[in-house]
Short mmCIF file of N, CA and C in Angstrom, two decimals:
data_model
loop_
_atom_site.label_atom_id
_atom_site.label_comp_id
_atom_site.label_asym_id
_atom_site.label_seq_id
_atom_site.Cartn_x
_atom_site.Cartn_y
_atom_site.Cartn_z
N UNK M 1 -23.78 -1.73 45.98
CA UNK M 1 -24.07 -2.26 44.65
C UNK M 1 -25.34 -1.60 44.12
N UNK M 2 -25.30 -1.19 42.86
CA UNK M 2 -26.43 -0.52 42.24
C UNK M 2 -27.39 -1.55 41.66
N UNK M 3 -28.64 -1.44 42.03
CA UNK M 3 -29.69 -2.30 41.50
C UNK M 3 -30.03 -1.84 40.08
N UNK M 4 -30.12 -2.77 39.14
CA UNK M 4 -30.40 -2.44 37.74
C UNK M 4 -31.74 -1.73 37.59
N UNK M 5 -32.77 -2.17 38.34
CA UNK M 5 -34.07 -1.50 38.27
C UNK M 5 -33.96 -0.05 38.73
N UNK M 6 -33.16 0.20 39.76
CA UNK M 6 -32.97 1.57 40.24
C UNK M 6 -32.26 2.42 39.19
N UNK M 7 -31.28 1.85 38.52
CA UNK M 7 -30.56 2.56 37.47
C UNK M 7 -31.51 2.91 36.33
N UNK M 8 -32.32 1.95 35.91
CA UNK M 8 -33.28 2.21 34.84
C UNK M 8 -34.28 3.28 35.25
N UNK M 9 -34.74 3.21 36.48
CA UNK M 9 -35.69 4.20 36.98
C UNK M 9 -35.06 5.60 36.93
N UNK M 10 -33.78 5.70 37.30
CA UNK M 10 -33.08 6.99 37.27
C UNK M 10 -32.94 7.51 35.84
N UNK M 11 -32.66 6.63 34.89
CA UNK M 11 -32.57 7.05 33.48
C UNK M 11 -33.90 7.62 33.03
N UNK M 12 -34.99 6.92 33.33
CA UNK M 12 -36.31 7.39 32.91
C UNK M 12 -36.68 8.70 33.59
N UNK M 13 -36.41 8.82 34.87
CA UNK M 13 -36.71 10.07 35.58
C UNK M 13 -35.90 11.24 35.04
N UNK M 14 -34.64 10.98 34.71
CA UNK M 14 -33.80 12.03 34.14
C UNK M 14 -34.37 12.53 32.82
N UNK M 15 -34.78 11.61 31.96
CA UNK M 15 -35.34 12.01 30.66
C UNK M 15 -36.70 12.68 30.80
N UNK M 16 -37.45 12.30 31.83
CA UNK M 16 -38.73 12.96 32.08
C UNK M 16 -38.51 14.38 32.61
N UNK M 17 -37.60 14.52 33.56
CA UNK M 17 -37.35 15.83 34.19
C UNK M 17 -36.55 16.77 33.29
N UNK M 18 -35.69 16.20 32.46
CA UNK M 18 -34.81 16.98 31.58
C UNK M 18 -34.91 16.43 30.16
N UNK M 19 -36.07 16.58 29.53
CA UNK M 19 -36.24 15.97 28.20
C UNK M 19 -35.30 16.57 27.16
N UNK M 20 -34.75 15.69 26.36
CA UNK M 20 -33.89 16.12 25.26
C UNK M 20 -34.75 16.35 24.03
N UNK M 21 -34.42 17.37 23.27
CA UNK M 21 -35.08 17.69 21.99
C UNK M 21 -36.55 18.07 22.16
N UNK M 22 -36.94 18.54 23.33
CA UNK M 22 -38.31 19.00 23.56
C UNK M 22 -38.37 20.48 23.16
N UNK M 23 -38.92 20.70 21.98
CA UNK M 23 -39.01 22.04 21.41
C UNK M 23 -39.78 21.95 20.11
N UNK M 24 -39.90 23.06 19.43
CA UNK M 24 -40.48 23.09 18.09
C UNK M 24 -39.34 23.10 17.08
N UNK M 25 -39.60 22.59 15.90
CA UNK M 25 -38.57 22.53 14.86
C UNK M 25 -39.07 23.33 13.66
N UNK M 26 -38.51 24.49 13.46
CA UNK M 26 -38.94 25.39 12.38
C UNK M 26 -38.76 24.78 10.99
N UNK M 27 -37.71 23.99 10.82
CA UNK M 27 -37.36 23.48 9.49
C UNK M 27 -37.83 22.04 9.26
N UNK M 28 -38.88 21.62 9.95
CA UNK M 28 -39.36 20.24 9.80
C UNK M 28 -39.90 19.99 8.40
N UNK M 29 -39.57 18.82 7.84
CA UNK M 29 -40.15 18.42 6.57
C UNK M 29 -40.87 17.07 6.67
N UNK M 30 -41.02 16.60 7.90
CA UNK M 30 -41.85 15.43 8.19
C UNK M 30 -42.34 15.59 9.63
N UNK M 31 -43.60 15.27 9.85
CA UNK M 31 -44.13 15.42 11.20
C UNK M 31 -45.35 14.53 11.38
N UNK M 32 -45.66 14.27 12.63
CA UNK M 32 -46.84 13.47 12.94
C UNK M 32 -47.28 13.81 14.36
N UNK M 33 -48.57 13.64 14.59
CA UNK M 33 -49.15 13.79 15.92
C UNK M 33 -49.57 12.42 16.40
N UNK M 34 -49.37 12.16 17.67
CA UNK M 34 -49.79 10.90 18.26
C UNK M 34 -50.51 11.15 19.57
N UNK M 35 -51.45 10.26 19.89
CA UNK M 35 -52.15 10.39 21.17
C UNK M 35 -52.49 9.03 21.74
N UNK M 36 -52.55 8.99 23.04
CA UNK M 36 -52.94 7.80 23.78
C UNK M 36 -54.12 8.23 24.65
N UNK M 37 -55.35 8.07 24.15
CA UNK M 37 -56.51 8.57 24.87
C UNK M 37 -56.70 7.95 26.25
N UNK M 38 -56.23 6.74 26.47
CA UNK M 38 -56.40 6.09 27.77
C UNK M 38 -55.61 6.77 28.87
N UNK M 39 -54.46 7.33 28.52
CA UNK M 39 -53.59 7.95 29.52
C UNK M 39 -53.54 9.47 29.37
N UNK M 40 -54.02 9.98 28.24
CA UNK M 40 -53.97 11.41 28.00
C UNK M 40 -52.66 11.89 27.40
N UNK M 41 -51.82 10.97 26.95
CA UNK M 41 -50.54 11.33 26.34
C UNK M 41 -50.79 11.92 24.95
N UNK M 42 -50.07 12.99 24.64
CA UNK M 42 -50.10 13.59 23.31
C UNK M 42 -48.68 13.98 22.93
N UNK M 43 -48.34 13.75 21.67
CA UNK M 43 -47.01 14.10 21.19
C UNK M 43 -47.11 14.64 19.77
N UNK M 44 -46.32 15.64 19.50
CA UNK M 44 -46.08 16.10 18.14
C UNK M 44 -44.61 15.86 17.88
N UNK M 45 -44.32 15.14 16.82
CA UNK M 45 -42.95 14.81 16.46
C UNK M 45 -42.63 15.50 15.15
N UNK M 46 -41.52 16.21 15.11
CA UNK M 46 -41.09 16.91 13.90
C UNK M 46 -39.68 16.47 13.54
N UNK M 47 -39.50 16.17 12.27
CA UNK M 47 -38.21 15.71 11.76
C UNK M 47 -37.73 16.63 10.65
N UNK M 48 -36.43 16.81 10.59
CA UNK M 48 -35.81 17.45 9.44
C UNK M 48 -34.91 16.40 8.81
N UNK M 49 -35.36 15.89 7.67
CA UNK M 49 -34.58 14.89 6.95
C UNK M 49 -33.84 15.57 5.80
N UNK M 50 -32.57 15.18 5.61
CA UNK M 50 -31.84 15.74 4.48
C UNK M 50 -32.14 14.93 3.22
N UNK M 51 -31.53 15.29 2.11
CA UNK M 51 -31.82 14.65 0.83
C UNK M 51 -31.45 13.16 0.81
N UNK M 52 -30.56 12.76 1.70
CA UNK M 52 -30.14 11.35 1.77
C UNK M 52 -30.97 10.54 2.75
N UNK M 53 -32.01 11.16 3.35
CA UNK M 53 -32.85 10.46 4.31
C UNK M 53 -32.29 10.41 5.72
N UNK M 54 -31.25 11.20 5.99
CA UNK M 54 -30.67 11.27 7.33
C UNK M 54 -31.49 12.24 8.17
N UNK M 55 -31.73 11.88 9.42
CA UNK M 55 -32.48 12.74 10.33
C UNK M 55 -31.51 13.77 10.89
N UNK M 56 -31.49 14.93 10.23
CA UNK M 56 -30.56 15.99 10.62
C UNK M 56 -30.96 16.61 11.95
N UNK M 57 -32.25 16.68 12.21
CA UNK M 57 -32.73 17.22 13.47
C UNK M 57 -34.09 16.61 13.79
N UNK M 58 -34.43 16.61 15.07
CA UNK M 58 -35.69 16.04 15.52
C UNK M 58 -36.11 16.79 16.78
N UNK M 59 -37.42 16.97 16.91
CA UNK M 59 -37.96 17.63 18.09
C UNK M 59 -39.32 17.03 18.42
N UNK M 60 -39.68 17.13 19.70
CA UNK M 60 -41.02 16.70 20.09
C UNK M 60 -41.60 17.71 21.05
N UNK M 61 -42.92 17.73 21.10
CA UNK M 61 -43.63 18.53 22.08
C UNK M 61 -44.87 17.75 22.47
N UNK M 62 -45.51 18.18 23.52
CA UNK M 62 -46.71 17.51 23.97
C UNK M 62 -46.69 17.31 25.47
N UNK M 63 -47.71 16.66 25.93
CA UNK M 63 -47.88 16.40 27.35
C UNK M 63 -48.19 14.93 27.55
N UNK M 64 -47.87 14.45 28.72
CA UNK M 64 -48.21 13.07 29.03
C UNK M 64 -47.51 12.59 30.28
N UNK M 65 -47.69 11.34 30.53
CA UNK M 65 -47.11 10.72 31.72
C UNK M 65 -45.59 10.65 31.59
N UNK M 66 -44.95 10.32 32.69
CA UNK M 66 -43.48 10.27 32.71
C UNK M 66 -42.94 9.26 31.72
N UNK M 67 -43.62 8.15 31.54
CA UNK M 67 -43.14 7.11 30.62
C UNK M 67 -43.18 7.60 29.18
N UNK M 68 -44.28 8.20 28.77
CA UNK M 68 -44.38 8.67 27.38
C UNK M 68 -43.37 9.78 27.09
N UNK M 69 -43.19 10.67 28.04
CA UNK M 69 -42.26 11.78 27.83
C UNK M 69 -40.81 11.30 27.85
N UNK M 70 -40.48 10.39 28.76
CA UNK M 70 -39.12 9.84 28.79
C UNK M 70 -38.83 9.04 27.52
N UNK M 71 -39.81 8.27 27.06
CA UNK M 71 -39.63 7.49 25.83
C UNK M 71 -39.41 8.41 24.64
N UNK M 72 -40.15 9.52 24.58
CA UNK M 72 -39.98 10.49 23.50
C UNK M 72 -38.58 11.07 23.51
N UNK M 73 -38.10 11.44 24.69
CA UNK M 73 -36.77 12.01 24.82
C UNK M 73 -35.69 11.00 24.42
N UNK M 74 -35.79 9.78 24.93
CA UNK M 74 -34.83 8.74 24.59
C UNK M 74 -34.83 8.45 23.09
N UNK M 75 -36.02 8.38 22.50
CA UNK M 75 -36.13 8.07 21.08
C UNK M 75 -35.49 9.17 20.24
N UNK M 76 -35.77 10.44 20.55
CA UNK M 76 -35.21 11.52 19.73
C UNK M 76 -33.69 11.55 19.82
N UNK M 77 -33.17 11.30 21.01
CA UNK M 77 -31.71 11.24 21.15
C UNK M 77 -31.11 10.13 20.30
N UNK M 78 -31.80 9.00 20.28
CA UNK M 78 -31.28 7.84 19.56
C UNK M 78 -31.30 8.03 18.04
N UNK M 79 -32.34 8.64 17.50
CA UNK M 79 -32.46 8.69 16.04
C UNK M 79 -31.78 9.89 15.41
N UNK M 80 -31.47 10.91 16.18
CA UNK M 80 -30.85 12.12 15.62
C UNK M 80 -29.52 11.75 14.96
N UNK M 81 -29.37 12.14 13.70
CA UNK M 81 -28.16 11.86 12.94
C UNK M 81 -28.17 10.54 12.20
N UNK M 82 -29.16 9.71 12.45
CA UNK M 82 -29.25 8.41 11.77
C UNK M 82 -30.08 8.56 10.50
N UNK M 83 -29.92 7.62 9.58
CA UNK M 83 -30.77 7.65 8.39
C UNK M 83 -32.12 7.00 8.71
N UNK M 84 -33.08 7.20 7.84
CA UNK M 84 -34.43 6.70 8.11
C UNK M 84 -34.47 5.18 8.16
N UNK M 85 -33.58 4.51 7.42
CA UNK M 85 -33.52 3.05 7.48
C UNK M 85 -33.10 2.58 8.87
N UNK M 86 -32.08 3.24 9.44
CA UNK M 86 -31.63 2.89 10.79
C UNK M 86 -32.70 3.22 11.83
N UNK M 87 -33.43 4.31 11.62
CA UNK M 87 -34.53 4.66 12.52
C UNK M 87 -35.61 3.58 12.46
N UNK M 88 -35.88 3.07 11.26
CA UNK M 88 -36.85 1.98 11.11
C UNK M 88 -36.39 0.72 11.82
N UNK M 89 -35.11 0.43 11.76
CA UNK M 89 -34.57 -0.73 12.47
C UNK M 89 -34.70 -0.54 13.98
N UNK M 90 -34.53 0.68 14.45
CA UNK M 90 -34.70 0.96 15.88
C UNK M 90 -36.16 0.77 16.30
N UNK M 91 -37.09 1.17 15.43
CA UNK M 91 -38.51 0.95 15.70
C UNK M 91 -38.77 -0.55 15.85
N UNK M 92 -38.24 -1.34 14.92
CA UNK M 92 -38.42 -2.80 14.97
C UNK M 92 -37.81 -3.39 16.24
N UNK M 93 -36.62 -2.93 16.62
CA UNK M 93 -35.96 -3.44 17.82
C UNK M 93 -36.76 -3.05 19.07
N UNK M 94 -37.30 -1.84 19.08
CA UNK M 94 -38.12 -1.41 20.20
C UNK M 94 -39.37 -2.27 20.31
N UNK M 95 -40.00 -2.53 19.16
CA UNK M 95 -41.19 -3.38 19.15
C UNK M 95 -40.86 -4.77 19.69
N UNK M 96 -39.77 -5.34 19.25
CA UNK M 96 -39.38 -6.68 19.70
C UNK M 96 -39.16 -6.69 21.21
N UNK M 97 -38.60 -5.61 21.72
CA UNK M 97 -38.35 -5.51 23.15
C UNK M 97 -39.66 -5.36 23.93
N UNK M 98 -40.53 -4.46 23.48
CA UNK M 98 -41.73 -4.14 24.24
C UNK M 98 -42.87 -5.13 24.04
N UNK M 99 -43.09 -5.56 22.82
CA UNK M 99 -44.25 -6.38 22.51
C UNK M 99 -43.92 -7.88 22.57
N UNK M 100 -42.75 -8.24 22.05
CA UNK M 100 -42.40 -9.65 21.97
C UNK M 100 -41.54 -10.11 23.14
N UNK M 101 -41.14 -9.17 24.02
CA UNK M 101 -40.40 -9.53 25.22
C UNK M 101 -38.94 -9.87 25.01
N UNK M 102 -38.38 -9.50 23.86
CA UNK M 102 -36.96 -9.78 23.60
C UNK M 102 -36.09 -8.84 24.43
N UNK M 103 -34.87 -9.26 24.67
CA UNK M 103 -33.92 -8.41 25.37
C UNK M 103 -33.60 -7.20 24.49
N UNK M 104 -33.34 -6.10 25.12
CA UNK M 104 -32.98 -4.88 24.38
C UNK M 104 -31.62 -5.07 23.73
N UNK M 105 -31.53 -4.87 22.43
CA UNK M 105 -30.22 -4.97 21.79
C UNK M 105 -29.30 -3.85 22.29
N UNK M 106 -28.03 -4.13 22.34
CA UNK M 106 -27.05 -3.18 22.85
C UNK M 106 -27.12 -1.83 22.13
N UNK M 107 -27.41 -1.86 20.83
CA UNK M 107 -27.42 -0.61 20.06
C UNK M 107 -28.54 0.35 20.49
N UNK M 108 -29.54 -0.13 21.24
CA UNK M 108 -30.58 0.77 21.75
C UNK M 108 -30.11 1.56 22.96
N UNK M 109 -29.02 1.16 23.56
CA UNK M 109 -28.46 1.91 24.68
C UNK M 109 -29.45 2.07 25.82
N UNK M 110 -29.58 3.30 26.31
CA UNK M 110 -30.44 3.59 27.46
C UNK M 110 -31.92 3.31 27.21
N UNK M 111 -32.32 3.15 25.96
CA UNK M 111 -33.72 2.84 25.65
C UNK M 111 -34.12 1.52 26.31
N UNK M 112 -33.15 0.66 26.56
CA UNK M 112 -33.42 -0.59 27.26
C UNK M 112 -34.04 -0.38 28.63
N UNK M 113 -33.90 0.81 29.19
CA UNK M 113 -34.52 1.12 30.48
C UNK M 113 -36.05 1.01 30.41
N UNK M 114 -36.60 1.14 29.22
CA UNK M 114 -38.06 1.04 29.05
C UNK M 114 -38.56 -0.40 29.09
N UNK M 115 -37.67 -1.37 29.04
CA UNK M 115 -38.09 -2.77 29.04
C UNK M 115 -38.91 -3.12 30.29
N UNK M 116 -38.61 -2.48 31.40
CA UNK M 116 -39.34 -2.74 32.63
C UNK M 116 -40.82 -2.39 32.55
N UNK M 117 -41.18 -1.54 31.60
CA UNK M 117 -42.58 -1.15 31.43
C UNK M 117 -43.43 -2.35 31.01
N UNK M 118 -42.81 -3.36 30.42
CA UNK M 118 -43.56 -4.56 30.00
C UNK M 118 -44.31 -5.20 31.16
N UNK M 119 -43.84 -4.99 32.39
CA UNK M 119 -44.50 -5.56 33.56
C UNK M 119 -45.89 -4.94 33.79
N UNK M 120 -46.13 -3.82 33.13
CA UNK M 120 -47.39 -3.08 33.28
C UNK M 120 -48.01 -2.89 31.89
N UNK M 121 -48.75 -3.90 31.40
CA UNK M 121 -49.24 -3.89 30.02
C UNK M 121 -49.97 -2.61 29.59
N UNK M 122 -50.71 -1.99 30.50
CA UNK M 122 -51.42 -0.75 30.12
C UNK M 122 -50.46 0.39 29.84
N UNK M 123 -49.23 0.32 30.36
CA UNK M 123 -48.27 1.39 30.18
C UNK M 123 -47.40 1.20 28.93
N UNK M 124 -47.48 0.02 28.31
CA UNK M 124 -46.71 -0.22 27.09
C UNK M 124 -47.13 0.78 26.01
N UNK M 125 -48.41 1.12 25.97
CA UNK M 125 -48.88 2.11 24.98
C UNK M 125 -48.25 3.47 25.24
N UNK M 126 -48.03 3.80 26.50
CA UNK M 126 -47.38 5.07 26.84
C UNK M 126 -45.95 5.10 26.28
N UNK M 127 -45.22 4.02 26.48
CA UNK M 127 -43.84 3.93 26.01
C UNK M 127 -43.76 3.86 24.49
N UNK M 128 -44.78 3.27 23.86
CA UNK M 128 -44.77 3.05 22.41
C UNK M 128 -45.22 4.26 21.60
N UNK M 129 -45.88 5.21 22.24
CA UNK M 129 -46.47 6.32 21.49
C UNK M 129 -45.46 7.07 20.62
N UNK M 130 -44.34 7.44 21.18
CA UNK M 130 -43.33 8.18 20.41
C UNK M 130 -42.85 7.37 19.21
N UNK M 131 -42.69 6.07 19.41
CA UNK M 131 -42.19 5.19 18.35
C UNK M 131 -43.22 5.02 17.24
N UNK M 132 -44.48 4.92 17.61
CA UNK M 132 -45.55 4.84 16.60
C UNK M 132 -45.63 6.13 15.81
N UNK M 133 -45.45 7.24 16.52
CA UNK M 133 -45.51 8.54 15.87
C UNK M 133 -44.34 8.71 14.91
N UNK M 134 -43.15 8.25 15.31
CA UNK M 134 -41.99 8.25 14.41
C UNK M 134 -42.26 7.40 13.19
N UNK M 135 -42.78 6.21 13.40
CA UNK M 135 -43.08 5.31 12.29
C UNK M 135 -44.02 5.98 11.29
N UNK M 136 -45.02 6.65 11.81
CA UNK M 136 -45.99 7.33 10.95
C UNK M 136 -45.35 8.51 10.21
N UNK M 137 -44.55 9.30 10.89
CA UNK M 137 -43.90 10.45 10.25
C UNK M 137 -42.98 10.00 9.12
N UNK M 138 -42.23 8.92 9.35
CA UNK M 138 -41.33 8.41 8.30
C UNK M 138 -42.12 7.83 7.13
N UNK M 139 -43.19 7.09 7.42
CA UNK M 139 -44.01 6.52 6.35
C UNK M 139 -44.69 7.61 5.53
N UNK M 140 -45.19 8.63 6.22
CA UNK M 140 -45.83 9.74 5.54
C UNK M 140 -44.84 10.46 4.65
N UNK M 141 -43.63 10.66 5.14
CA UNK M 141 -42.59 11.35 4.37
C UNK M 141 -42.21 10.53 3.13
N UNK M 142 -42.06 9.21 3.31
CA UNK M 142 -41.74 8.34 2.18
C UNK M 142 -42.85 8.34 1.13
N UNK M 143 -44.09 8.38 1.60
CA UNK M 143 -45.24 8.29 0.71
C UNK M 143 -45.59 9.62 0.07
N UNK M 144 -45.59 10.70 0.88
CA UNK M 144 -46.15 11.96 0.41
C UNK M 144 -45.15 13.11 0.30
N UNK M 145 -43.91 12.89 0.62
CA UNK M 145 -42.94 13.99 0.60
C UNK M 145 -43.24 14.99 1.70
N UNK M 146 -43.28 16.27 1.36
CA UNK M 146 -43.52 17.32 2.35
C UNK M 146 -45.00 17.58 2.56
N UNK M 147 -45.78 16.53 2.70
CA UNK M 147 -47.23 16.65 2.88
C UNK M 147 -47.57 17.10 4.30
N UNK M 148 -48.83 17.45 4.54
CA UNK M 148 -49.24 17.84 5.89
C UNK M 148 -48.99 16.75 6.92
N UNK M 149 -49.05 17.14 8.15
CA UNK M 149 -48.81 16.27 9.30
C UNK M 149 -49.77 15.08 9.32
N UNK M 150 -49.26 13.94 9.71
CA UNK M 150 -50.06 12.73 9.86
C UNK M 150 -50.42 12.57 11.34
N UNK M 151 -51.44 11.76 11.63
CA UNK M 151 -51.90 11.57 13.00
C UNK M 151 -52.13 10.10 13.28
N UNK M 152 -51.78 9.65 14.50
CA UNK M 152 -51.99 8.27 14.94
C UNK M 152 -52.43 8.29 16.40
N UNK M 153 -53.27 7.36 16.76
CA UNK M 153 -53.56 7.12 18.17
C UNK M 153 -53.13 5.70 18.49
N UNK M 154 -52.91 5.42 19.75
CA UNK M 154 -52.45 4.09 20.12
C UNK M 154 -53.54 3.04 19.95
N UNK M 155 -54.75 3.46 19.61
CA UNK M 155 -55.81 2.51 19.33
C UNK M 155 -55.77 2.04 17.87
N UNK M 156 -55.01 2.76 17.03
CA UNK M 156 -54.90 2.39 15.61
C UNK M 156 -53.80 1.36 15.44
N UNK M 157 -53.90 0.56 14.39
CA UNK M 157 -52.92 -0.47 14.12
C UNK M 157 -51.71 0.15 13.40
N UNK M 158 -50.56 -0.28 13.78
CA UNK M 158 -49.32 0.07 13.09
C UNK M 158 -48.35 -1.08 13.38
N UNK M 159 -47.12 -0.91 13.01
CA UNK M 159 -46.15 -1.97 13.27
C UNK M 159 -46.05 -2.25 14.77
N UNK M 160 -46.21 -1.22 15.60
CA UNK M 160 -46.14 -1.42 17.04
C UNK M 160 -47.53 -1.72 17.56
N UNK M 161 -47.75 -2.89 18.04
CA UNK M 161 -49.07 -3.29 18.52
C UNK M 161 -49.19 -3.12 20.03
N UNK M 162 -48.63 -2.06 20.59
CA UNK M 162 -48.60 -1.85 22.03
C UNK M 162 -49.83 -1.30 22.51
#
């Protein structure tokens, strides 16, 4: 019998060892940088949104712990092809799971593997970094169009209070 914690650990390790969408995106029209100074995590998130607000492509780069990198990979896989409204709903669902302790909704799929990080409060910021950076990139795009890159650290306030 497979232990659920072991399965989740394998999902996270797979995304850390084989990150999806880890690259640069030449055609990005929204981007943000995020950092977690306590752990040394850094991420650059680049999005290519079409005229209808659909995330046609997404990429991330940066360095950090296994949790931040796995979360970045899982998040990019989840939002690719979705519209910005659905991406915002995923941010809210992730926040509810990580900060408020709610069960992961089925639509988050493998992202639910990150729920175990709640047992380690200092690591919640690692898991939340990619999501905060996405939130900032989408807000910047909505506000400023094709403006320069925005920046967030996990010490700053945003919708995700991780």
